PDB file of C-alpha atoms in Angstrom:
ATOM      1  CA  UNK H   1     -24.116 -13.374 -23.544  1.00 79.00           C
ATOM      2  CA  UNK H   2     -25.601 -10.832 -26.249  1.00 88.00           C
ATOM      3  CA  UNK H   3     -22.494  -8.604 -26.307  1.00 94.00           C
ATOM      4  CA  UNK H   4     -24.196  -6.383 -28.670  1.00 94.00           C
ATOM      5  CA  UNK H   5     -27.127  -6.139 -26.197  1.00 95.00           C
ATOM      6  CA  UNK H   6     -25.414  -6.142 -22.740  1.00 97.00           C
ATOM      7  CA  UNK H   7     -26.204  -3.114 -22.124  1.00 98.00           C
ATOM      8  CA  UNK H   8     -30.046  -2.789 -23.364  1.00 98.00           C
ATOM      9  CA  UNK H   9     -32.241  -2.121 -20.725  1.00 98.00           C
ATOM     10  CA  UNK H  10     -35.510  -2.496 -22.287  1.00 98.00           C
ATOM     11  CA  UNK H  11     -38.284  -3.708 -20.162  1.00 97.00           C
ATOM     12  CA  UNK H  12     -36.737  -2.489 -17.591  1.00 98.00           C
ATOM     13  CA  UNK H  13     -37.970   0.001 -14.703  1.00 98.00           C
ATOM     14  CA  UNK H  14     -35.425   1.897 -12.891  1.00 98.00           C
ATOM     15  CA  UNK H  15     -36.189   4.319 -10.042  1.00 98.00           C
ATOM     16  CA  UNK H  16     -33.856   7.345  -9.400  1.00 98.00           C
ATOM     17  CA  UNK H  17     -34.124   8.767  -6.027  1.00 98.00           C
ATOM     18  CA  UNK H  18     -33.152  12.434  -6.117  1.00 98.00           C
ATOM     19  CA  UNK H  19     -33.787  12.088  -9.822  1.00 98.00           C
ATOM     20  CA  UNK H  20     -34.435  16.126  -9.808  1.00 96.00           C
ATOM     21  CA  UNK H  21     -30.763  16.857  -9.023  1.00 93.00           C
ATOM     22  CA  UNK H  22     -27.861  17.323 -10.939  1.00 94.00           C
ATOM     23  CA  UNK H  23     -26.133  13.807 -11.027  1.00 97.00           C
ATOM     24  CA  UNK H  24     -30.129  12.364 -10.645  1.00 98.00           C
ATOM     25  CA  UNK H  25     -30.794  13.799 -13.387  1.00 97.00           C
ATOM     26  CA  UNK H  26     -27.677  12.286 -15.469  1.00 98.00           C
ATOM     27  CA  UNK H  27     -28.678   8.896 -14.330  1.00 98.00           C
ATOM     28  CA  UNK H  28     -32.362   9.151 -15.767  1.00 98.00           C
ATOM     29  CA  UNK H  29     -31.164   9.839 -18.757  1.00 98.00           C
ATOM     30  CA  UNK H  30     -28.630   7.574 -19.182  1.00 98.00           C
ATOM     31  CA  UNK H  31     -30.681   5.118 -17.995  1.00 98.00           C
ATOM     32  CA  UNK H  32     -33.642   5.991 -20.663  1.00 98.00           C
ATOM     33  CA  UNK H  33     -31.175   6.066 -23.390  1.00 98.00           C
ATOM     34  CA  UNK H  34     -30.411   2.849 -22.353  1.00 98.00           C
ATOM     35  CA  UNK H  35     -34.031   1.593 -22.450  1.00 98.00           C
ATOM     36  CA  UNK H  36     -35.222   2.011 -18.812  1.00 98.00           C
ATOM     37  CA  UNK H  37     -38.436   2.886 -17.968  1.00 98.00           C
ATOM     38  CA  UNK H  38     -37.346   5.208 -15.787  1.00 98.00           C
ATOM     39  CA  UNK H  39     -39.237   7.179 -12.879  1.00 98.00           C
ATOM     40  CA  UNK H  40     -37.545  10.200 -11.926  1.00 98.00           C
ATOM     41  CA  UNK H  41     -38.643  10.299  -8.110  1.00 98.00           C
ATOM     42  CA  UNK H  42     -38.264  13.393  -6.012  1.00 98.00           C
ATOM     43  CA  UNK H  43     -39.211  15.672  -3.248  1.00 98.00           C
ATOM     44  CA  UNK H  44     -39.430  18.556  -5.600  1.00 97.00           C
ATOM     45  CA  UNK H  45     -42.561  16.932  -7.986  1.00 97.00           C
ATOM     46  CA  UNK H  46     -42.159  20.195 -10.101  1.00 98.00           C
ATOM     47  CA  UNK H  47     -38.693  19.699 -10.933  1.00 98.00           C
ATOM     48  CA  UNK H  48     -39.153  15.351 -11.478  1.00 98.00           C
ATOM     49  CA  UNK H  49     -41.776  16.774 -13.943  1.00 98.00           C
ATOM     50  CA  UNK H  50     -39.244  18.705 -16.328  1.00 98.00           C
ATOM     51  CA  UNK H  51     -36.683  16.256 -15.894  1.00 98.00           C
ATOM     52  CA  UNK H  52     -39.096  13.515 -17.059  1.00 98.00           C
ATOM     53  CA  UNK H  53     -40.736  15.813 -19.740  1.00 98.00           C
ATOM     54  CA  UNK H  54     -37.248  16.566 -21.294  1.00 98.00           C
ATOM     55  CA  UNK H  55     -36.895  12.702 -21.243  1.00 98.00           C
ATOM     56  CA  UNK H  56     -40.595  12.408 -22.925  1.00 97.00           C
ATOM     57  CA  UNK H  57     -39.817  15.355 -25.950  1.00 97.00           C
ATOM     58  CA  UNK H  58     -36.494  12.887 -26.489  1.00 97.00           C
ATOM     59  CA  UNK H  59     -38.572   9.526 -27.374  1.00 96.00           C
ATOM     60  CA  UNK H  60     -37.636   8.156 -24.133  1.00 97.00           C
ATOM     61  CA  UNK H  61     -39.887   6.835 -21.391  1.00 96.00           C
ATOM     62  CA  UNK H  62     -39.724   8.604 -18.028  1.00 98.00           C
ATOM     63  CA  UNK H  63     -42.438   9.525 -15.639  1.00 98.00           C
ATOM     64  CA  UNK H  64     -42.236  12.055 -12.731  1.00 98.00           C
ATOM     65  CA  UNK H  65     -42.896  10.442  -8.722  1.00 98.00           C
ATOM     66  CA  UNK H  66     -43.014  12.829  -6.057  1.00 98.00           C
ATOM     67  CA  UNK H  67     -41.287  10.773  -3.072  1.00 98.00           C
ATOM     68  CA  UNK H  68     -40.283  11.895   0.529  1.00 98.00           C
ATOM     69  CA  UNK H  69     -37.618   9.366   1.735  1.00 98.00           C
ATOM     70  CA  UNK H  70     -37.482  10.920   5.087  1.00 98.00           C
ATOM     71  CA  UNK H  71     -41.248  10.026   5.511  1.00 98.00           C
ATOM     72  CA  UNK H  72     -42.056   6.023   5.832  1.00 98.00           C
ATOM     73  CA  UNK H  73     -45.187   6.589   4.469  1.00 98.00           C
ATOM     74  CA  UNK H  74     -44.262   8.456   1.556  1.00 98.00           C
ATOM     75  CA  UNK H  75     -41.312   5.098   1.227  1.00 98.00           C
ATOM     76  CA  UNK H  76     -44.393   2.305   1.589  1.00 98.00           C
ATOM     77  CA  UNK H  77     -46.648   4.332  -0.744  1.00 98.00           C
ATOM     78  CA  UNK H  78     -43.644   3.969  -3.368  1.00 98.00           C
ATOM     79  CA  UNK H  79     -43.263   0.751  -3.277  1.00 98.00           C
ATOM     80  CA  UNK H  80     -47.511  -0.157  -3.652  1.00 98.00           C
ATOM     81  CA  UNK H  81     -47.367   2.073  -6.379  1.00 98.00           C
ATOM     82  CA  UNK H  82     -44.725   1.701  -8.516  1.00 98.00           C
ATOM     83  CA  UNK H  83     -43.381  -1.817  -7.869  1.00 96.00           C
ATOM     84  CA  UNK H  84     -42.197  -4.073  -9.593  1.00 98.00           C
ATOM     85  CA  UNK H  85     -38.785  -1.973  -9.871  1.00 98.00           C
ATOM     86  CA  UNK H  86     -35.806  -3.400 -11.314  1.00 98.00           C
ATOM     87  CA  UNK H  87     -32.821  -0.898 -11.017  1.00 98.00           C
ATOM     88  CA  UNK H  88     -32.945   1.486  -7.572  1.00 99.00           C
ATOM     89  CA  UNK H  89     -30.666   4.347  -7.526  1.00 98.00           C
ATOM     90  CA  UNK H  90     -30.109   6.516  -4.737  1.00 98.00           C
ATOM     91  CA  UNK H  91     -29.212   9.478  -5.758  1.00 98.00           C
ATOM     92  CA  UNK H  92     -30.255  11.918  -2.591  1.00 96.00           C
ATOM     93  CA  UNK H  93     -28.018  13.559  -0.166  1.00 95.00           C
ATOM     94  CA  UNK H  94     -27.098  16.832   2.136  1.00 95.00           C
ATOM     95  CA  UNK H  95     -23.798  17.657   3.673  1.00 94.00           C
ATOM     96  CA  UNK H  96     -23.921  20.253   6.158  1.00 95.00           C
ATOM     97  CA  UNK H  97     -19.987  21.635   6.192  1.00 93.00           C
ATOM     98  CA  UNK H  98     -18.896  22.458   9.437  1.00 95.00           C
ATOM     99  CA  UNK H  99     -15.673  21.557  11.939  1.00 96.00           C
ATOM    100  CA  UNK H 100     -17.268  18.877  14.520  1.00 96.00           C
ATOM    101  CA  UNK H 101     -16.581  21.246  17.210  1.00 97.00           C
ATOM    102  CA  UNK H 102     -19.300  23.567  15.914  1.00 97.00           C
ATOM    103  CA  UNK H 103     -21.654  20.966  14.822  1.00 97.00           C
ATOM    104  CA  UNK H 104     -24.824  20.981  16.346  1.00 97.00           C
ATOM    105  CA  UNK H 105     -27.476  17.753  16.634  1.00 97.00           C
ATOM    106  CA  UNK H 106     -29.565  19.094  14.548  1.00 98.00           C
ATOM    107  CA  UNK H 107     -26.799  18.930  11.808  1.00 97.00           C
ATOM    108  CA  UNK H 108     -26.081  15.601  12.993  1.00 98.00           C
ATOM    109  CA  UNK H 109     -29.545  14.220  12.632  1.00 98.00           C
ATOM    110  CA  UNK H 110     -30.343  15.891   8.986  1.00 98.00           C
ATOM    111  CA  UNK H 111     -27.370  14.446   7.266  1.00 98.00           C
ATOM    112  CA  UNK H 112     -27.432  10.976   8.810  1.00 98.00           C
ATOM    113  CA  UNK H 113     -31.336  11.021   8.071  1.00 98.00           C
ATOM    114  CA  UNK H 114     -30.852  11.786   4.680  1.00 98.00           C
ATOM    115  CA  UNK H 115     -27.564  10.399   3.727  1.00 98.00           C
ATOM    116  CA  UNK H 116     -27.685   7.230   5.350  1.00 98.00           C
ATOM    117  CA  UNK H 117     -31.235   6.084   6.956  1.00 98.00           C
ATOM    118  CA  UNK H 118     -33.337   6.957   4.126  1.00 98.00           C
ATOM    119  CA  UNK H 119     -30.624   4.800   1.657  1.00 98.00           C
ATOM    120  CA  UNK H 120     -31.117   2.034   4.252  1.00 98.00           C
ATOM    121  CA  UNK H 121     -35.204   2.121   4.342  1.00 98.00           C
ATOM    122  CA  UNK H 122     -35.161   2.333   0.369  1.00 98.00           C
ATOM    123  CA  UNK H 123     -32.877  -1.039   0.059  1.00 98.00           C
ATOM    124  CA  UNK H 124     -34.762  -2.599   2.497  1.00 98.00           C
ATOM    125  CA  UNK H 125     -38.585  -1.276   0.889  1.00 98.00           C
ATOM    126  CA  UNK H 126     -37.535  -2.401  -2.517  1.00 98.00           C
ATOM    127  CA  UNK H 127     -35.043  -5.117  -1.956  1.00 98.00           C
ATOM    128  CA  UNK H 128     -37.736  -7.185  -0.367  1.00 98.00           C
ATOM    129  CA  UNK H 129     -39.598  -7.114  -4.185  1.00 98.00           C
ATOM    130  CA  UNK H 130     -36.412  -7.968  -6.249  1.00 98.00           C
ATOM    131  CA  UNK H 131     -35.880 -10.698  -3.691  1.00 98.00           C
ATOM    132  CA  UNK H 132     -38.608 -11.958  -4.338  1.00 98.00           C
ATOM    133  CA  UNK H 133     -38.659 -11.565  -7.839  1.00 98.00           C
ATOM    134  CA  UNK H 134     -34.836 -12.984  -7.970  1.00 98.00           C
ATOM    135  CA  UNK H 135     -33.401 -10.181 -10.094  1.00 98.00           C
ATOM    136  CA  UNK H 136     -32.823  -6.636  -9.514  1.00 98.00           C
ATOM    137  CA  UNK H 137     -30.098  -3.951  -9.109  1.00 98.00           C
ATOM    138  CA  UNK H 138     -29.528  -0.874  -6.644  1.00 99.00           C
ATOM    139  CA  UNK H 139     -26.830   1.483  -7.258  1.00 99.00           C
ATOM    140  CA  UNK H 140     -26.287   3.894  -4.282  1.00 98.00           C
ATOM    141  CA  UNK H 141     -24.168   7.039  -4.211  1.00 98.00           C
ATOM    142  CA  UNK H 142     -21.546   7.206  -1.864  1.00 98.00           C
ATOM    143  CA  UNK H 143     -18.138   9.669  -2.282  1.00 97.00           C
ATOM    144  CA  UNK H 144     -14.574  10.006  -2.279  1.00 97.00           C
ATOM    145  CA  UNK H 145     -15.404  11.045   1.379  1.00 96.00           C
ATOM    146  CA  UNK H 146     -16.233   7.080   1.920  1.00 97.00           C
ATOM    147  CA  UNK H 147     -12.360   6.466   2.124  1.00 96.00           C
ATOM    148  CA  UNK H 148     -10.955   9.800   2.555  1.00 94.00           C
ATOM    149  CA  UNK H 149     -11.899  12.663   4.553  1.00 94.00           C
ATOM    150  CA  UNK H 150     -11.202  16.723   4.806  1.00 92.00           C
ATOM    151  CA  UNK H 151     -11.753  19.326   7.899  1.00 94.00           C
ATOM    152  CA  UNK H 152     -15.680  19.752   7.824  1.00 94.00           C
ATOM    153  CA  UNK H 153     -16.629  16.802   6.634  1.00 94.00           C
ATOM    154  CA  UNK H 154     -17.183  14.557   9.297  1.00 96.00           C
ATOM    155  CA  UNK H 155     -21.086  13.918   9.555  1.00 97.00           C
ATOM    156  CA  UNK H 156     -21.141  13.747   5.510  1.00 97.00           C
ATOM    157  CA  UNK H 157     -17.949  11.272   5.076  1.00 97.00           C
ATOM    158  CA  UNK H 158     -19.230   9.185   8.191  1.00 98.00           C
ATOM    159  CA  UNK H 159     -22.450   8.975   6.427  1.00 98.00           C
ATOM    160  CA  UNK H 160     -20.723   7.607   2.938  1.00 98.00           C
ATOM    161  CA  UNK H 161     -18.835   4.986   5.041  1.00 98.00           C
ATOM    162  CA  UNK H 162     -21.346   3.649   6.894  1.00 98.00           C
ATOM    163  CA  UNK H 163     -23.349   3.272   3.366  1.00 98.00           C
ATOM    164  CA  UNK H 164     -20.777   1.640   2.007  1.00 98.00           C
ATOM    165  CA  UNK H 165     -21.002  -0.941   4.543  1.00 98.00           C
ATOM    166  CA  UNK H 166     -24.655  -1.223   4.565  1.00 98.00           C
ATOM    167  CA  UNK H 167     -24.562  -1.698   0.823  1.00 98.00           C
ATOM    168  CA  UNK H 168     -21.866  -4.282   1.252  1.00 98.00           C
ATOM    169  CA  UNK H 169     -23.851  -6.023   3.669  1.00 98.00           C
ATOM    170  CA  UNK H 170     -27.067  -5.883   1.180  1.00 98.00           C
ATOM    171  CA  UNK H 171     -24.879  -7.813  -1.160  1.00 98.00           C
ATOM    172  CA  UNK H 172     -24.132 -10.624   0.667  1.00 98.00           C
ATOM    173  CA  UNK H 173     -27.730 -10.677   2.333  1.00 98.00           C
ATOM    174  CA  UNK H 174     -29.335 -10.775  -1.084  1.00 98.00           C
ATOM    175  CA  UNK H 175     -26.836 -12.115  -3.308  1.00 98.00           C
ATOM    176  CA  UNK H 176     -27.977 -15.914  -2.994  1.00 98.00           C
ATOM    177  CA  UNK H 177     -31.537 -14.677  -4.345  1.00 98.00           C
ATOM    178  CA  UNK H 178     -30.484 -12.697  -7.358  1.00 98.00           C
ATOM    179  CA  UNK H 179     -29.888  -9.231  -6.260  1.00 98.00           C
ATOM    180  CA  UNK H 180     -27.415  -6.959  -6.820  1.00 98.00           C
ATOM    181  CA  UNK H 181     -25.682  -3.962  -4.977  1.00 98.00           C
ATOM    182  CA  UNK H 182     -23.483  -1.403  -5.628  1.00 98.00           C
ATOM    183  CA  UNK H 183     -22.138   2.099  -5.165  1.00 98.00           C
ATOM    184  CA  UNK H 184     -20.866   4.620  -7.082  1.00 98.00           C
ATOM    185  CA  UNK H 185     -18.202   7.112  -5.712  1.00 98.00           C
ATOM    186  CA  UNK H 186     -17.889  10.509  -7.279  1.00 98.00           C
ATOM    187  CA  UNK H 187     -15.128  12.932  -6.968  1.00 96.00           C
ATOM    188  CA  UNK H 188     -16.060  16.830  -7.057  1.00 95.00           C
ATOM    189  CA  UNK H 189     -18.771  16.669  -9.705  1.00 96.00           C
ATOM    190  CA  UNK H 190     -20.138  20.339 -10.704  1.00 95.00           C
ATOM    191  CA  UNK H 191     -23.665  20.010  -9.232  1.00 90.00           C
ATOM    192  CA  UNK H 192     -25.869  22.586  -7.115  1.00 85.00           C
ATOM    193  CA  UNK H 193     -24.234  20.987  -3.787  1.00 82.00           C
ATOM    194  CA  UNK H 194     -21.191  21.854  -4.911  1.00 88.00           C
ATOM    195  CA  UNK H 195     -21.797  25.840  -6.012  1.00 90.00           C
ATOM    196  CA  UNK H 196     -20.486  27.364  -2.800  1.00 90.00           C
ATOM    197  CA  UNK H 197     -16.853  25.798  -3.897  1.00 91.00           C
ATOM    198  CA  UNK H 198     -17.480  26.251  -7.459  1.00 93.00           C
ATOM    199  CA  UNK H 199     -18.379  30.080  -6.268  1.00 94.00           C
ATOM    200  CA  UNK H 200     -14.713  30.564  -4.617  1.00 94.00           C
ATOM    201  CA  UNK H 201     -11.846  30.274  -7.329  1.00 94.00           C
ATOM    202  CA  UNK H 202      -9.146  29.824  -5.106  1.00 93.00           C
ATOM    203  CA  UNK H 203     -10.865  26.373  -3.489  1.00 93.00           C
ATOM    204  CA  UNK H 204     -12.123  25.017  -6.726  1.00 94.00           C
ATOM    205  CA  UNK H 205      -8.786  25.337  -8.292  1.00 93.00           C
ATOM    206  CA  UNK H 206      -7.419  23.694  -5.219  1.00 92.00           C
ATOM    207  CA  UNK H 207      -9.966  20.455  -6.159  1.00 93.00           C
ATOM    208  CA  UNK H 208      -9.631  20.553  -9.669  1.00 93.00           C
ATOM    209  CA  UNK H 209      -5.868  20.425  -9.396  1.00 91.00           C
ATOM    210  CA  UNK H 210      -5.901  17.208  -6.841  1.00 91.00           C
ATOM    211  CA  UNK H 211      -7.230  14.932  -9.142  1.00 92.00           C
ATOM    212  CA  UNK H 212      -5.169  13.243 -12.010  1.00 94.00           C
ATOM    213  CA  UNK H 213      -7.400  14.842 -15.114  1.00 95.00           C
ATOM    214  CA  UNK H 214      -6.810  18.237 -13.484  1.00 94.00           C
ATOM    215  CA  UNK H 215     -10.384  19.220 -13.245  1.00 96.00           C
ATOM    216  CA  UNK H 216     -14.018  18.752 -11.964  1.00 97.00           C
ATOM    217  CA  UNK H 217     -16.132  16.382 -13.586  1.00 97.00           C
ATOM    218  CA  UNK H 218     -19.719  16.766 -14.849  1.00 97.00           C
ATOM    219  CA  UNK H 219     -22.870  14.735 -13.706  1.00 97.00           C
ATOM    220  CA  UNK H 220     -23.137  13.261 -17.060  1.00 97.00           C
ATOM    221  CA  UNK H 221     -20.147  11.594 -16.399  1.00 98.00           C
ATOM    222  CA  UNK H 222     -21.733   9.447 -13.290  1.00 98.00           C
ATOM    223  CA  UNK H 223     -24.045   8.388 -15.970  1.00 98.00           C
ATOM    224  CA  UNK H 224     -21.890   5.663 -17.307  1.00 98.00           C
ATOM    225  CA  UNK H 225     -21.280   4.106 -14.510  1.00 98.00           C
ATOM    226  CA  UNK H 226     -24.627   3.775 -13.394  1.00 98.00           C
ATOM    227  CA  UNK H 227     -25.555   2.002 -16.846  1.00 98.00           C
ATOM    228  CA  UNK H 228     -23.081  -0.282 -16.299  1.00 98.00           C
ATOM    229  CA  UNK H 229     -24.027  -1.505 -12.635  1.00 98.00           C
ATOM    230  CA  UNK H 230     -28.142  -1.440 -14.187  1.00 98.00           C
ATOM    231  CA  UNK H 231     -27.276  -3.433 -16.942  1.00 98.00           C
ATOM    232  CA  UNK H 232     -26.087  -7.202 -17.579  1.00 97.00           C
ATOM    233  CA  UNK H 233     -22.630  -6.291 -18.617  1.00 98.00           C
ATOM    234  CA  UNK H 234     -22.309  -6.169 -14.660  1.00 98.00           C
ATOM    235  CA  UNK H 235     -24.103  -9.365 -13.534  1.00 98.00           C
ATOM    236  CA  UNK H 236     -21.572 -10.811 -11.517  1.00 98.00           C
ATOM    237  CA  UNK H 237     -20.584  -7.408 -10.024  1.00 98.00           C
ATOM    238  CA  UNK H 238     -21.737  -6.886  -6.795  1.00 98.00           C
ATOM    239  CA  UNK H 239     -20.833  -5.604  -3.075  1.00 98.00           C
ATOM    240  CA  UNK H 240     -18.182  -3.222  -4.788  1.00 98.00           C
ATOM    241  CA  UNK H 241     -17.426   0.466  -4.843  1.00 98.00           C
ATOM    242  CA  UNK H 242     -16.701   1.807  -8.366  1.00 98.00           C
ATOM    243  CA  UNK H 243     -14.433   5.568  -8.376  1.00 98.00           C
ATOM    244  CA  UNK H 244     -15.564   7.859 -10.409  1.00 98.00           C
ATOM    245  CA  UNK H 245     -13.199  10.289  -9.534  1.00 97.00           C
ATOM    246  CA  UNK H 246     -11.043  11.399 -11.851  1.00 96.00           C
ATOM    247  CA  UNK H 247      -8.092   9.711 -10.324  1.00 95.00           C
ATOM    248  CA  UNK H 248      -8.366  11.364  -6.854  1.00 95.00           C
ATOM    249  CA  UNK H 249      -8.030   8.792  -4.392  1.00 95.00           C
ATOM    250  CA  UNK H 250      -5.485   7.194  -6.525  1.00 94.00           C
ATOM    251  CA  UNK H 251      -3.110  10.241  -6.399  1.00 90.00           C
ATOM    252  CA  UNK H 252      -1.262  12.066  -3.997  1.00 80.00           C
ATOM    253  CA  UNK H 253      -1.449  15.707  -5.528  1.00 68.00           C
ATOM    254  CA  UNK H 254      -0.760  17.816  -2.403  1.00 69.00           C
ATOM    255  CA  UNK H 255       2.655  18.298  -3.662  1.00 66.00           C
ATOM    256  CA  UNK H 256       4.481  17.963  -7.262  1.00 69.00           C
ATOM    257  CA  UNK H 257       7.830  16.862  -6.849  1.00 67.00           C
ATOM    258  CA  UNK H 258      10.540  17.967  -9.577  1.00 73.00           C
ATOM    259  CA  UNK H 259      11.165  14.122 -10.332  1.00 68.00           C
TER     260      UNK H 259
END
């Protein structure tokens, strides 16, 4: 291996899902930086079209896609367009934040559609190609909420599980042909999802304090990790969950004991 190159992703074409949003938008450009021809897919086309020009005015190469991963047409449509793709990140997600007692089906429905059947119809759309091809990489999003949970959270954290376990099982069902899958789990990352917390000071303090660094992290910080799983410093990672959370599942921070 190229150590000085392990990381160059030239040639390449990644596809960010959500690419609009705030840790989408960190993973086009690290990607770009990196290389990637990168197509920064979204339901908002308007917003995929600033985030690719801003990667355009930098020297980079980035295109806007306007993509509906709720629709199966909109998926296929993808995939005879833009295809061959190398890297796939999933990047799109809800959480609707209610106790389960005063969930409704309709809540139910949006945030497994979202969260966890369009993930599942993207891996299986452009995992088929990479198959094929017998190279390729998706990185999918997950959370902290994959392993750990909180009152309100039990369509979203049900969601990152089962994703877990469907990227898991992507691994092993596409590992003997060249492909590779991931996820990355974030802590609380400072994005618009997260505003309502950010908005009350007495709750945000509460998350930024339960993590070892003592505070939120940014999207750009997601971007790293994303790199990494894209590139061929991690060709023989695959099937794995990689924290990005500041320390949070690895510490108990409810209470600071005097010794």
């Amino acid at each position: 291996m190229d150590y000085a190159t392990m990381f160059d992703l030239t040639g390449r074409t990644a596809l960010v899902v959500g690419g609009a949003g705030g840790i989408g938008r960190a993973a086009s450009a690290g990607l770009a930086a990196h290389g990637a021809d990168v197509v920064v897919a979204d339901l908002d086309v308007a917003a995929a079209q600033e985030v690719a020009a801003d990667l355009t005015g930098q020297g980079r190469s980035a295109t806007a896609y306007e993509l509906n991963v709720l629709d199966p047409q909109s998926i296929s449509r993808a995939v005879d367009e833009l295809d061959p793709v190398d890297v796939l990140v999933l990047t799109a997600a809800v959480n609707v934040r209610k106790r389960m007692l005063d969930y409704t089906s309709e809540d139910f429905d949006k945030v497994i559609a979202l969260n966890l059947k369009s993930s599942f119809e993207m891996i299986r759309a452009f995992g088929r190609g990479m198959a094929e091809r017998g190279r390729g990489s998706i990185i999918a999003f997950t959370s902290i909420r994959s392993v750990t949970v909180e009152p309100g959270q039990s369509a979203y954290a049900a969601t990152k599980a089962a994703l877990l376990q469907v990227v898991r099982t992507a691994a092993a069902e596409l590992g003997p042909q060249g492909v590779r899958v991931n996820t990355v789990a974030p802590g609380v990352v400072e994005t618009p999802l997260t505003q309502p917390i950010l908005d009350n000071q007495e709750w945000a303090d509460a998350y930024a304090a339960k993590s070892a660094l003592g505070r939120w992290s940014k999207p750009e910080e997601l971007a790293g990790a994303v790199v990494y799983l894209a590139s061929d410093a991690a060709s023989y990672v695959t099937g794995t969950q990689i924290f990005v959370d500041g320390g949070w599942t690895a510490v108990d921070g409810r209470y600071d004991p005097p010794a």
